[in-house]
PDB file of C-alpha atoms in Angstrom:
ATOM      1  CA  MET A 321      17.922  66.888  15.973  1.00 43.00           C
ATOM      2  CA  SER A 322      19.986  68.749  13.538  1.00 45.00           C
ATOM      3  CA  GLN A 323      19.030  69.129   9.917  1.00 48.00           C
ATOM      4  CA  GLU A 324      21.409  68.235   7.119  1.00 50.00           C
ATOM      5  CA  ASN A 325      20.179  68.336   3.518  1.00 49.00           C
ATOM      6  CA  GLY A 326      16.602  67.898   4.553  1.00 47.00           C
ATOM      7  CA  THR A 327      17.278  64.809   6.658  1.00 47.00           C
ATOM      8  CA  SER A 328      17.132  64.439  10.416  1.00 51.00           C
ATOM      9  CA  ASP A 329      19.679  62.599  12.522  1.00 56.00           C
ATOM     10  CA  PHE A 330      17.115  59.954  13.477  1.00 57.00           C
ATOM     11  CA  PHE A 331      16.752  58.778   9.857  1.00 58.00           C
ATOM     12  CA  GLY A 332      20.387  59.282   8.975  1.00 65.00           C
ATOM     13  CA  ARG A 333      22.172  56.366   7.352  1.00 66.00           C
ATOM     14  CA  ARG A 334      23.924  55.138  10.488  1.00 74.00           C
ATOM     15  CA  ASN A 335      20.824  55.477  12.719  1.00 84.00           C
ATOM     16  CA  LEU A 336      18.622  53.793  10.124  1.00 83.00           C
ATOM     17  CA  GLU A 337      21.005  50.828   9.917  1.00 86.00           C
ATOM     18  CA  THR A 338      21.049  50.622  13.722  1.00 88.00           C
ATOM     19  CA  LEU A 339      17.267  50.826  13.873  1.00 87.00           C
ATOM     20  CA  LEU A 340      16.778  48.099  11.229  1.00 89.00           C
ATOM     21  CA  ALA A 341      19.417  45.883  12.905  1.00 91.00           C
ATOM     22  CA  SER A 342      17.666  46.234  16.239  1.00 91.00           C
ATOM     23  CA  LEU A 343      14.244  45.594  14.671  1.00 91.00           C
ATOM     24  CA  LEU A 344      15.415  42.417  12.951  1.00 92.00           C
ATOM     25  CA  GLY A 345      17.561  41.227  15.846  1.00 93.00           C
ATOM     26  CA  TRP A 346      14.989  41.670  18.600  1.00 94.00           C
ATOM     27  CA  GLY A 347      12.170  40.437  16.290  1.00 94.00           C
ATOM     28  CA  THR A 348      14.153  37.258  15.702  1.00 95.00           C
ATOM     29  CA  ILE A 349      14.833  36.779  19.387  1.00 96.00           C
ATOM     30  CA  VAL A 350      11.194  37.279  20.295  1.00 96.00           C
ATOM     31  CA  ALA A 351       9.954  34.962  17.509  1.00 96.00           C
ATOM     32  CA  CYS A 352      12.422  32.257  18.539  1.00 97.00           C
ATOM     33  CA  ALA A 353      11.346  32.598  22.190  1.00 96.00           C
ATOM     34  CA  ILE A 354       7.619  32.320  21.311  1.00 96.00           C
ATOM     35  CA  ILE A 355       8.296  29.205  19.200  1.00 96.00           C
ATOM     36  CA  ALA A 356      10.457  27.706  21.976  1.00 95.00           C
ATOM     37  CA  CYS A 357       7.655  28.247  24.486  1.00 94.00           C
ATOM     38  CA  GLY A 358       5.213  26.577  22.128  1.00 93.00           C
ATOM     39  CA  MET A 359       7.516  23.617  21.609  1.00 93.00           C
ATOM     40  CA  THR A 360       8.160  23.322  25.374  1.00 92.00           C
ATOM     41  CA  ILE A 361       4.413  23.305  26.046  1.00 91.00           C
ATOM     42  CA  SER A 362       3.913  20.643  23.332  1.00 90.00           C
ATOM     43  CA  PHE A 363       6.528  18.369  24.969  1.00 90.00           C
ATOM     44  CA  THR A 364       5.392  18.898  28.560  1.00 89.00           C
ATOM     45  CA  SER A 365       1.649  19.251  28.285  1.00 84.00           C
ATOM     46  CA  SER A 366      -1.245  17.664  26.533  1.00 80.00           C
ATOM     47  CA  ASP A 367      -2.649  21.112  25.508  1.00 76.00           C
ATOM     48  CA  SER A 368      -1.804  21.012  21.822  1.00 84.00           C
ATOM     49  CA  THR A 369      -4.026  24.011  20.979  1.00 89.00           C
ATOM     50  CA  LEU A 370      -1.925  26.475  22.981  1.00 89.00           C
ATOM     51  CA  SER A 371       1.370  25.105  21.739  1.00 91.00           C
ATOM     52  CA  THR A 372       0.176  25.189  18.088  1.00 92.00           C
ATOM     53  CA  ARG A 373      -1.027  28.797  18.482  1.00 94.00           C
ATOM     54  CA  LEU A 374       2.270  29.899  19.986  1.00 94.00           C
ATOM     55  CA  ILE A 375       4.262  28.222  17.259  1.00 94.00           C
ATOM     56  CA  ASN A 376       2.061  29.832  14.609  1.00 95.00           C
ATOM     57  CA  ILE A 377       2.486  33.279  16.243  1.00 95.00           C
ATOM     58  CA  GLY A 378       6.264  32.849  16.181  1.00 95.00           C
ATOM     59  CA  ILE A 379       6.241  31.870  12.525  1.00 95.00           C
ATOM     60  CA  ALA A 380       3.949  34.778  11.698  1.00 93.00           C
ATOM     61  CA  LEU A 381       6.346  37.108  13.473  1.00 94.00           C
ATOM     62  CA  PHE A 382       9.214  35.754  11.315  1.00 94.00           C
ATOM     63  CA  LEU A 383       7.091  36.435   8.207  1.00 91.00           C
ATOM     64  CA  PHE A 384       6.267  39.976   9.431  1.00 93.00           C
ATOM     65  CA  LEU A 385       9.865  41.074  10.024  1.00 93.00           C
ATOM     66  CA  PRO A 386      10.782  41.760   6.313  1.00 92.00           C
ATOM     67  CA  ILE A 387       7.513  43.675   5.937  1.00 93.00           C
ATOM     68  CA  ALA A 388       8.377  45.739   8.955  1.00 93.00           C
ATOM     69  CA  ARG A 389      11.831  46.428   7.535  1.00 92.00           C
ATOM     70  CA  VAL A 390      10.408  47.616   4.183  1.00 93.00           C
ATOM     71  CA  SER A 391       7.936  49.791   6.066  1.00 93.00           C
ATOM     72  CA  VAL A 392      10.554  51.473   8.224  1.00 92.00           C
ATOM     73  CA  MET A 393      12.772  52.026   5.171  1.00 91.00           C
ATOM     74  CA  THR A 394       9.890  53.522   3.220  1.00 93.00           C
ATOM     75  CA  VAL A 395       9.145  55.986   6.053  1.00 92.00           C
ATOM     76  CA  ALA A 396      12.881  56.811   6.253  1.00 90.00           C
ATOM     77  CA  PHE A 397      13.006  57.489   2.506  1.00 90.00           C
ATOM     78  CA  ILE A 398      10.002  59.795   2.760  1.00 92.00           C
ATOM     79  CA  LYS A 399      11.610  61.650   5.656  1.00 90.00           C
ATOM     80  CA  GLN A 400      14.862  61.974   3.624  1.00 88.00           C
ATOM     81  CA  LEU A 401      12.801  63.273   0.660  1.00 91.00           C
ATOM     82  CA  ASP A 402      14.042  60.438  -1.510  1.00 88.00           C
ATOM     83  CA  PHE A 403      10.762  59.824  -3.272  1.00 92.00           C
ATOM     84  CA  VAL A 404      12.052  57.356  -5.854  1.00 94.00           C
ATOM     85  CA  PHE A 405      13.089  54.840  -3.222  1.00 92.00           C
ATOM     86  CA  ALA A 406      10.015  55.673  -1.179  1.00 94.00           C
ATOM     87  CA  LEU A 407       7.873  54.836  -4.194  1.00 95.00           C
ATOM     88  CA  ILE A 408       9.805  51.572  -4.707  1.00 95.00           C
ATOM     89  CA  GLY A 409       9.258  50.679  -1.034  1.00 94.00           C
ATOM     90  CA  PHE A 410       5.587  51.488  -1.314  1.00 95.00           C
ATOM     91  CA  LEU A 411       5.285  49.278  -4.468  1.00 96.00           C
ATOM     92  CA  VAL A 412       6.992  46.419  -2.632  1.00 95.00           C
ATOM     93  CA  LEU A 413       4.483  46.716   0.240  1.00 94.00           C
ATOM     94  CA  LEU A 414       1.644  46.896  -2.259  1.00 94.00           C
ATOM     95  CA  ILE A 415       2.838  43.699  -3.967  1.00 94.00           C
ATOM     96  CA  ILE A 416       3.103  41.958  -0.553  1.00 91.00           C
ATOM     97  CA  ALA A 417      -0.419  43.072   0.356  1.00 89.00           C
ATOM     98  CA  ILE A 418      -1.888  41.961  -2.985  1.00 90.00           C
ATOM     99  CA  SER A 419      -0.085  38.615  -2.748  1.00 89.00           C
ATOM    100  CA  ALA A 420      -1.450  38.076   0.791  1.00 85.00           C
ATOM    101  CA  ALA A 421      -4.950  39.012  -0.290  1.00 85.00           C
ATOM    102  CA  VAL A 422      -4.866  36.692  -3.272  1.00 88.00           C
ATOM    103  CA  SER A 423      -3.406  33.821  -1.258  1.00 85.00           C
ATOM    104  CA  MET A 424      -6.055  34.159   1.420  1.00 84.00           C
ATOM    105  CA  GLY A 425      -8.774  34.140  -1.241  1.00 80.00           C
ATOM    106  CA  LEU A 426      -7.303  31.059  -2.850  1.00 62.00           C
ATOM    107  CA  TYR A 427      -6.655  29.200   0.420  1.00 51.00           C
TER     108      TYR A 427
END
């Protein structure tokens, strides 16, 4: 990997966009497939527990994808030595974590 202005090729702008597109694209495909399996089982079998769990896993994966994107971008900003955007990404992740903790406590 060559170095340009403190950044590596892996976390260059074009590669970061490709990585994020792949993450979101494949994550969406996998989540849809899991939900489809759960729906197929619910229509063809009387085992509602398995189908419900599969559907819930697919939905959870959909909810996790934006968190994964912010995490990858935060790491990329740290690698690029862009600490302002890295701090913003970290704060977004912190807000998500606090929101999840509060919602689980209130549920």
